[in-house]
mmCIF file of C-alpha atoms and ligand atoms in Angstrom:
data_model
loop_
_atom_site.group_PDB
_atom_site.id
_atom_site.type_symbol
_atom_site.label_atom_id
_atom_site.label_comp_id
_atom_site.label_asym_id
_atom_site.label_seq_id
_atom_site.Cartn_x
_atom_site.Cartn_y
_atom_site.Cartn_z
ATOM 1 C CA MET L 41 65.652 91.222 58.168
ATOM 2 C CA THR L 42 68.716 93.680 57.673
ATOM 3 C CA ARG L 43 67.789 97.434 56.919
ATOM 4 C CA LYS L 44 69.614 98.803 54.035
ATOM 5 C CA SER L 45 68.571 101.996 54.071
ATOM 6 C CA THR L 46 70.049 104.450 56.339
ATOM 7 C CA PRO L 47 67.189 103.948 59.527
ATOM 8 C CA PRO L 48 65.736 107.282 61.427
ATOM 9 C CA LEU L 49 66.837 105.694 64.489
ATOM 10 C CA SER L 50 70.471 105.238 64.364
ATOM 11 C CA ALA L 51 71.577 104.350 67.832
ATOM 12 C CA LEU L 52 70.145 102.823 71.081
ATOM 13 C CA LEU L 53 71.422 103.875 74.472
ATOM 14 C CA PHE L 54 71.230 101.459 77.722
ATOM 15 C CA ASP L 55 70.977 102.155 81.286
ATOM 16 C CA VAL L 56 72.748 99.231 83.125
ATOM 17 C CA ASP L 57 71.645 98.763 86.512
ATOM 18 C CA GLY L 58 67.667 97.507 87.107
ATOM 19 C CA THR L 59 67.737 97.934 82.619
ATOM 20 C CA LEU L 60 69.988 95.482 81.379
ATOM 21 C CA ALA L 61 69.872 93.193 84.705
ATOM 22 C CA ASP L 62 68.125 93.532 88.008
ATOM 23 C CA THR L 63 71.809 94.220 89.633
ATOM 24 C CA GLU L 64 70.765 96.086 92.217
ATOM 25 C CA ARG L 65 68.723 93.967 95.519
ATOM 26 C CA ASP L 66 70.832 91.010 94.572
ATOM 27 C CA GLY L 67 74.191 92.537 93.316
ATOM 28 C CA HIS L 68 75.082 95.708 94.590
ATOM 29 C CA ARG L 69 73.097 95.522 97.615
ATOM 30 C CA ILE L 70 75.164 92.658 98.628
ATOM 31 C CA ALA L 71 78.323 93.492 97.763
ATOM 32 C CA PHE L 72 78.129 97.101 99.709
ATOM 33 C CA ASN L 73 77.408 94.785 102.717
ATOM 34 C CA ALA L 74 80.402 92.572 101.867
ATOM 35 C CA ALA L 75 82.415 95.420 101.958
ATOM 36 C CA PHE L 76 80.982 97.228 105.177
ATOM 37 C CA ALA L 77 81.471 93.492 107.224
ATOM 38 C CA GLU L 78 85.167 92.948 105.562
ATOM 39 C CA HIS L 79 86.093 96.425 107.413
ATOM 40 C CA GLY L 80 84.691 95.645 110.703
ATOM 41 C CA LEU L 81 81.453 97.967 110.095
ATOM 42 C CA ASP L 82 78.415 96.969 111.254
ATOM 43 C CA TRP L 83 76.619 98.848 108.531
ATOM 44 C CA HIS L 84 73.766 96.471 106.910
ATOM 45 C CA TRP L 85 71.274 97.570 104.255
ATOM 46 C CA ASP L 86 68.440 95.640 104.169
ATOM 47 C CA VAL L 87 66.516 95.704 100.955
ATOM 48 C CA ALA L 88 63.777 97.810 102.056
ATOM 49 C CA ARG L 89 66.712 100.142 103.340
ATOM 50 C CA TYR L 90 68.327 99.789 100.262
ATOM 51 C CA GLY L 91 65.381 100.878 98.058
ATOM 52 C CA GLU L 92 65.257 104.281 99.810
ATOM 53 C CA LEU L 93 69.213 104.617 99.335
ATOM 54 C CA LEU L 94 68.523 104.297 95.487
ATOM 55 C CA SER L 95 67.200 107.944 95.330
ATOM 56 C CA ILE L 96 71.068 108.384 95.754
ATOM 57 C CA THR L 97 73.030 107.328 92.519
ATOM 58 C CA GLY L 98 76.137 105.852 92.336
ATOM 59 C CA GLY L 99 78.043 104.245 95.277
ATOM 60 C CA LYS L 100 79.918 106.415 96.845
ATOM 61 C CA GLU L 101 77.672 108.957 96.922
ATOM 62 C CA ARG L 102 75.129 106.069 98.662
ATOM 63 C CA ILE L 103 77.649 105.701 101.087
ATOM 64 C CA ARG L 104 77.943 109.809 102.444
ATOM 65 C CA HIS L 105 74.651 109.472 102.064
ATOM 66 C CA PHE L 106 73.790 107.013 104.336
ATOM 67 C CA VAL L 107 76.155 107.980 106.735
ATOM 68 C CA SER L 108 75.125 111.868 107.015
ATOM 69 C CA ASN L 109 71.457 110.563 106.847
ATOM 70 C CA TYR L 110 70.945 107.233 108.556
ATOM 71 C CA LEU L 111 74.001 107.164 111.328
ATOM 72 C CA PRO L 112 73.491 110.321 113.935
ATOM 73 C CA ASP L 113 75.955 109.427 116.082
ATOM 74 C CA TYR L 114 78.866 107.805 113.780
ATOM 75 C CA VAL L 115 81.718 110.436 113.838
ATOM 76 C CA PRO L 116 83.592 109.935 110.711
ATOM 77 C CA PRO L 117 87.269 109.681 111.331
ATOM 78 C CA GLN L 118 89.667 112.003 109.919
ATOM 79 C CA ASP L 119 90.416 110.454 106.475
ATOM 80 C CA PHE L 120 86.633 109.550 105.861
ATOM 81 C CA ASP L 121 87.355 110.283 102.226
ATOM 82 C CA ASP L 122 89.722 107.698 102.067
ATOM 83 C CA LEU L 123 87.200 105.227 103.746
ATOM 84 C CA VAL L 124 84.705 106.224 101.354
ATOM 85 C CA ILE L 125 86.862 105.249 98.769
ATOM 86 C CA THR L 126 88.336 101.961 100.008
ATOM 87 C CA LEU L 127 84.672 100.880 100.883
ATOM 88 C CA HIS L 128 83.904 101.534 97.624
ATOM 89 C CA ARG L 129 86.793 99.646 95.756
ATOM 90 C CA SER L 130 86.002 96.846 97.985
ATOM 91 C CA LYS L 131 82.471 96.752 97.115
ATOM 92 C CA THR L 132 83.339 96.560 93.521
ATOM 93 C CA ALA L 133 85.412 93.387 93.597
ATOM 94 C CA HIS L 134 82.733 91.695 95.917
ATOM 95 C CA TYR L 135 80.284 92.861 93.308
ATOM 96 C CA ALA L 136 82.823 91.407 90.529
ATOM 97 C CA ARG L 137 83.202 88.182 92.227
ATOM 98 C CA LEU L 138 79.048 87.865 92.331
ATOM 99 C CA LEU L 139 78.799 88.234 88.619
ATOM 100 C CA GLU L 140 81.680 85.853 87.729
ATOM 101 C CA GLN L 141 79.452 83.316 90.154
ATOM 102 C CA GLY L 142 76.421 83.832 87.281
ATOM 103 C CA ASN L 143 73.767 84.780 89.411
ATOM 104 C CA ILE L 144 72.565 87.852 87.880
ATOM 105 C CA PRO L 145 71.051 87.183 84.736
ATOM 106 C CA LEU L 146 70.019 89.974 81.949
ATOM 107 C CA ARG L 147 66.217 90.758 81.857
ATOM 108 C CA PRO L 148 63.947 89.609 79.843
ATOM 109 C CA GLY L 149 64.581 90.518 76.119
ATOM 110 C CA VAL L 150 67.194 92.046 76.710
ATOM 111 C CA THR L 151 70.136 89.766 74.539
ATOM 112 C CA ARG L 152 67.458 89.139 71.535
ATOM 113 C CA LEU L 153 67.117 92.874 71.703
ATOM 114 C CA LEU L 154 70.519 93.616 71.482
ATOM 115 C CA GLN L 155 71.159 90.894 68.680
ATOM 116 C CA GLU L 156 68.921 92.482 66.564
ATOM 117 C CA ALA L 157 69.787 95.720 66.781
ATOM 118 C CA ARG L 158 73.469 94.624 66.114
ATOM 119 C CA ASP L 159 72.497 92.635 63.338
ATOM 120 C CA ALA L 160 70.525 95.298 61.789
ATOM 121 C CA GLY L 161 73.437 97.750 61.689
ATOM 122 C CA LEU L 162 72.305 100.111 64.939
ATOM 123 C CA ARG L 163 75.157 101.630 66.917
ATOM 124 C CA LEU L 164 75.105 100.597 70.772
ATOM 125 C CA ALA L 165 76.287 102.413 73.506
ATOM 126 C CA ILE L 166 76.035 102.486 77.482
ATOM 127 C CA ALA L 167 75.402 105.302 79.814
ATOM 128 C CA THR L 168 75.228 104.464 83.470
ATOM 129 C CA THR L 169 76.703 105.823 86.943
ATOM 130 C CA THR L 170 77.731 102.839 88.102
ATOM 131 C CA THR L 171 81.629 101.641 87.841
ATOM 132 C CA PRO L 172 83.066 100.726 84.533
ATOM 133 C CA GLU L 173 84.490 97.692 85.486
ATOM 134 C CA ASN L 174 80.672 96.866 86.522
ATOM 135 C CA VAL L 175 79.516 97.247 83.303
ATOM 136 C CA THR L 176 82.745 94.975 81.740
ATOM 137 C CA ALA L 177 81.967 92.561 84.325
ATOM 138 C CA LEU L 178 78.456 92.284 83.528
ATOM 139 C CA LEU L 179 78.493 91.954 79.838
ATOM 140 C CA ARG L 180 81.110 89.089 79.819
ATOM 141 C CA CYS L 181 79.428 87.077 82.224
ATOM 142 C CA SER L 182 76.018 87.610 81.361
ATOM 143 C CA LEU L 183 75.498 88.484 78.245
ATOM 144 C CA ALA L 184 78.984 87.249 75.723
ATOM 145 C CA GLU L 185 82.297 86.960 76.267
ATOM 146 C CA ASP L 186 83.119 89.717 73.750
ATOM 147 C CA ALA L 187 79.928 91.616 74.464
ATOM 148 C CA GLU L 188 81.920 94.832 75.280
ATOM 149 C CA ASN L 189 82.935 95.075 71.872
ATOM 150 C CA TRP L 190 78.920 95.411 70.927
ATOM 151 C CA PHE L 191 79.005 99.101 72.193
ATOM 152 C CA GLU L 192 80.429 101.503 70.459
ATOM 153 C CA ILE L 193 80.636 103.527 73.612
ATOM 154 C CA ILE L 194 80.711 102.741 77.648
ATOM 155 C CA ALA L 195 80.091 105.878 79.434
ATOM 156 C CA ALA L 196 80.136 105.015 83.003
ATOM 157 C CA GLY L 197 80.956 106.241 86.278
ATOM 158 C CA ASP L 198 82.959 109.161 87.256
ATOM 159 C CA ILE L 199 83.446 110.190 83.496
ATOM 160 C CA VAL L 200 80.829 113.268 84.220
ATOM 161 C CA PRO L 201 81.105 116.012 87.503
ATOM 162 C CA HIS L 202 76.858 115.258 87.780
ATOM 163 C CA LYS L 203 75.600 112.223 87.720
ATOM 164 C CA LYS L 204 72.446 111.239 86.669
ATOM 165 C CA PRO L 205 69.394 112.685 87.273
ATOM 166 C CA ALA L 206 71.569 115.261 85.138
ATOM 167 C CA PRO L 207 72.078 114.504 81.939
ATOM 168 C CA ASP L 208 75.586 114.649 81.606
ATOM 169 C CA ILE L 209 76.647 110.970 80.763
ATOM 170 C CA TYR L 210 74.104 111.149 78.075
ATOM 171 C CA ASP L 211 75.024 114.302 76.997
ATOM 172 C CA TRP L 212 79.077 113.070 76.715
ATOM 173 C CA ALA L 213 77.662 109.577 75.034
ATOM 174 C CA LEU L 214 75.796 111.538 72.049
ATOM 175 C CA GLN L 215 78.747 113.736 71.700
ATOM 176 C CA ARG L 216 80.778 110.328 71.020
ATOM 177 C CA LEU L 217 78.420 108.751 69.143
ATOM 178 C CA ASN L 218 78.548 112.138 67.129
ATOM 179 C CA LEU L 219 74.283 112.039 67.019
ATOM 180 C CA THR L 220 71.741 114.088 67.795
ATOM 181 C CA ALA L 221 69.215 112.825 70.641
ATOM 182 C CA ALA L 222 66.666 113.264 68.122
ATOM 183 C CA ASP L 223 68.470 109.942 66.072
ATOM 184 C CA CYS L 224 68.759 107.658 69.135
ATOM 185 C CA MET L 225 66.408 106.281 71.784
ATOM 186 C CA ALA L 226 67.440 105.228 75.665
ATOM 187 C CA PHE L 227 66.543 102.666 78.338
ATOM 188 C CA GLU L 228 66.201 103.127 81.549
ATOM 189 C CA ASP L 229 64.464 101.948 84.364
ATOM 190 C CA SER L 230 64.501 104.558 87.010
ATOM 191 C CA GLU L 231 62.990 107.915 87.769
ATOM 192 C CA ASN L 232 66.223 109.355 88.019
ATOM 193 C CA GLY L 233 67.716 107.615 84.849
ATOM 194 C CA LEU L 234 64.188 108.790 83.101
ATOM 195 C CA ARG L 235 65.097 112.275 83.997
ATOM 196 C CA ALA L 236 68.688 112.448 83.106
ATOM 197 C CA SER L 237 67.847 110.563 79.657
ATOM 198 C CA LEU L 238 64.483 113.188 78.840
ATOM 199 C CA ALA L 239 67.031 115.932 79.602
ATOM 200 C CA ALA L 240 69.081 114.959 76.941
ATOM 201 C CA LYS L 241 66.172 115.250 74.995
ATOM 202 C CA LEU L 242 66.264 111.281 74.121
ATOM 203 C CA PRO L 243 62.837 109.340 73.189
ATOM 204 C CA THR L 244 63.153 106.687 76.599
ATOM 205 C CA LEU L 245 61.354 103.324 76.936
ATOM 206 C CA VAL L 246 61.146 102.571 80.458
ATOM 207 C CA THR L 247 61.316 98.746 81.607
ATOM 208 C CA VAL L 248 60.001 99.085 85.311
ATOM 209 C CA ASN L 249 61.574 96.485 88.091
ATOM 210 C CA ASP L 250 60.289 96.076 91.823
ATOM 211 C CA TYR L 251 62.488 99.300 93.565
ATOM 212 C CA THR L 252 61.112 101.406 90.388
ATOM 213 C CA LEU L 253 57.381 100.281 89.788
ATOM 214 C CA ASP L 254 56.103 103.542 91.664
ATOM 215 C CA HIS L 255 58.390 106.290 89.900
ATOM 216 C CA ASP L 256 57.122 108.881 87.888
ATOM 217 C CA PHE L 257 57.843 108.235 84.381
ATOM 218 C CA SER L 258 56.079 110.955 82.838
ATOM 219 C CA GLY L 259 57.527 111.715 79.718
ATOM 220 C CA ALA L 260 58.696 108.109 78.442
ATOM 221 C CA CYS L 261 57.815 106.786 75.279
ATOM 222 C CA ALA L 262 56.459 103.897 77.080
ATOM 223 C CA VAL L 263 56.212 102.107 80.489
ATOM 224 C CA ILE L 264 56.370 98.505 80.877
ATOM 225 C CA SER L 265 57.431 95.742 82.701
ATOM 226 C CA ASP L 266 60.272 94.419 80.224
ATOM 227 C CA LEU L 267 60.619 94.451 77.113
ATOM 228 C CA GLY L 268 59.267 90.844 76.540
ATOM 229 C CA GLU L 269 60.349 87.626 74.425
ATOM 230 C CA PRO L 270 57.872 85.982 71.854
ATOM 231 C CA GLY L 271 55.193 84.043 73.923
ATOM 232 C CA GLN L 272 56.670 85.933 77.044
ATOM 233 C CA PRO L 273 54.605 89.458 76.669
ATOM 234 C CA ALA L 274 55.746 92.697 78.348
ATOM 235 C CA ASN L 275 52.596 94.373 80.391
ATOM 236 C CA ILE L 276 52.119 98.044 79.526
ATOM 237 C CA MET L 277 51.755 100.072 81.915
ATOM 238 C CA ALA L 278 51.846 103.319 80.373
ATOM 239 C CA GLY L 279 51.603 104.208 76.476
ATOM 240 C CA SER L 280 51.559 101.906 74.020
ATOM 241 C CA LEU L 281 53.703 99.352 71.768
ATOM 242 C CA HIS L 282 51.752 100.225 68.924
ATOM 243 C CA GLY L 283 49.998 96.606 68.790
ATOM 244 C CA ASP L 284 53.421 94.637 69.787
ATOM 245 C CA ARG L 285 53.345 92.250 72.548
ATOM 246 C CA TYR L 286 56.982 92.039 72.940
ATOM 247 C CA VAL L 287 59.850 94.767 71.791
ATOM 248 C CA SER L 288 61.748 93.820 68.676
ATOM 249 C CA LEU L 289 63.421 96.324 66.711
ATOM 250 C CA ASP L 290 60.462 97.035 64.410
ATOM 251 C CA THR L 291 58.421 98.348 67.901
ATOM 252 C CA LEU L 292 61.434 100.882 68.674
ATOM 253 C CA ILE L 293 61.388 102.116 65.186
ATOM 254 C CA LYS L 294 57.659 102.779 66.013
ATOM 255 C CA LEU L 295 58.230 104.238 69.135
ATOM 256 C CA HIS L 296 60.973 106.646 68.010
ATOM 257 C CA ASP L 297 58.556 107.467 64.885
ATOM 258 C CA HIS L 298 55.722 108.489 67.054
ATOM 259 C CA ALA L 299 58.240 110.260 69.760
HETATM 260 C C1 LIG J 369 72.788 102.890 88.919
HETATM 261 C C2 LIG J 369 73.552 103.225 90.283
HETATM 262 C C3 LIG J 369 74.876 102.594 90.686
HETATM 263 C C4 LIG J 369 74.772 101.633 91.490
HETATM 264 C C5 LIG J 369 76.289 101.441 92.261
HETATM 265 O O1 LIG J 369 71.911 104.098 88.456
HETATM 266 O O2 LIG J 369 73.083 104.216 91.064
HETATM 267 O O3 LIG J 369 75.301 103.739 91.683
HETATM 268 O O4 LIG J 369 73.472 101.376 92.378
HETATM 269 O O5 LIG J 369 77.153 101.829 91.159
HETATM 270 P P1 LIG J 369 71.683 104.035 86.959
HETATM 271 P P2 LIG J 369 78.676 102.200 91.877
HETATM 272 O O6 LIG J 369 71.147 103.046 86.739
HETATM 273 O O7 LIG J 369 70.588 104.992 87.011
HETATM 274 O O8 LIG J 369 73.082 104.240 86.625
HETATM 275 O O9 LIG J 369 78.767 101.496 93.056
HETATM 276 O O10 LIG J 369 79.499 101.626 91.348
HETATM 277 O O11 LIG J 369 78.804 103.500 91.675
HETATM 278 MG MG1 LIG J 370 69.310 102.126 86.257
#
């Protein structure tokens, strides 16, 4: 159904990693390990360790944190800053290859909801700490060839000084959209992401994943397993979908009205 009147809900802002797709465990983690191996380093991030490292947003920041906190005997080379950049560039290339292989599908309900929002004329944006190339590759490989154009704003990576949980990336996107937070809804999967969106005053719907199940999601409109599909209901962990069993545009409007 197309909404003719100007909706009070004007735009949707999506996090990427963990929200659009489960990219972390079988995507970014594998790519980091491949980059370490490619550069002759015996560093390896297993699933559990990567879960700990996820508390640090941003890949370059995550590598630095790992070296400072997990490798007491490692003596960084003089050009350590360059090494981090080189490793991260290599990781980005490995990650793109994983996406090209088509192994990272979007999460349940994501494609359906994006289509519905587009059809209704809602504005779409991305707000993520990940590298811009990762976003465009995911959209192209896992959503649609032209999916980059579905989003009016792609706010990603190092364009702001402070990554999530700082609100900077959301503030940047809102400024570019020329909207106030109250006109929008954000979608997040992690505590750091939620802290960022709430600090930007955005009503936020959380879809959890295996890495974020235990996070503190106080302040979210609702916390659910995923967006769900007709016939594949979402599990509701906190809040309410106002009688709905999966998230449609009407659900979002109800959530937004109650925020
Ligand atoms: C995502 C991240 C990213 C990815 C890696 O956080 O923390 O750092 O793990 O991406 P969010 P890069 O979903 O909250 O945006 O290596 O490109 O930084
Ligand atoms: Mg995320």
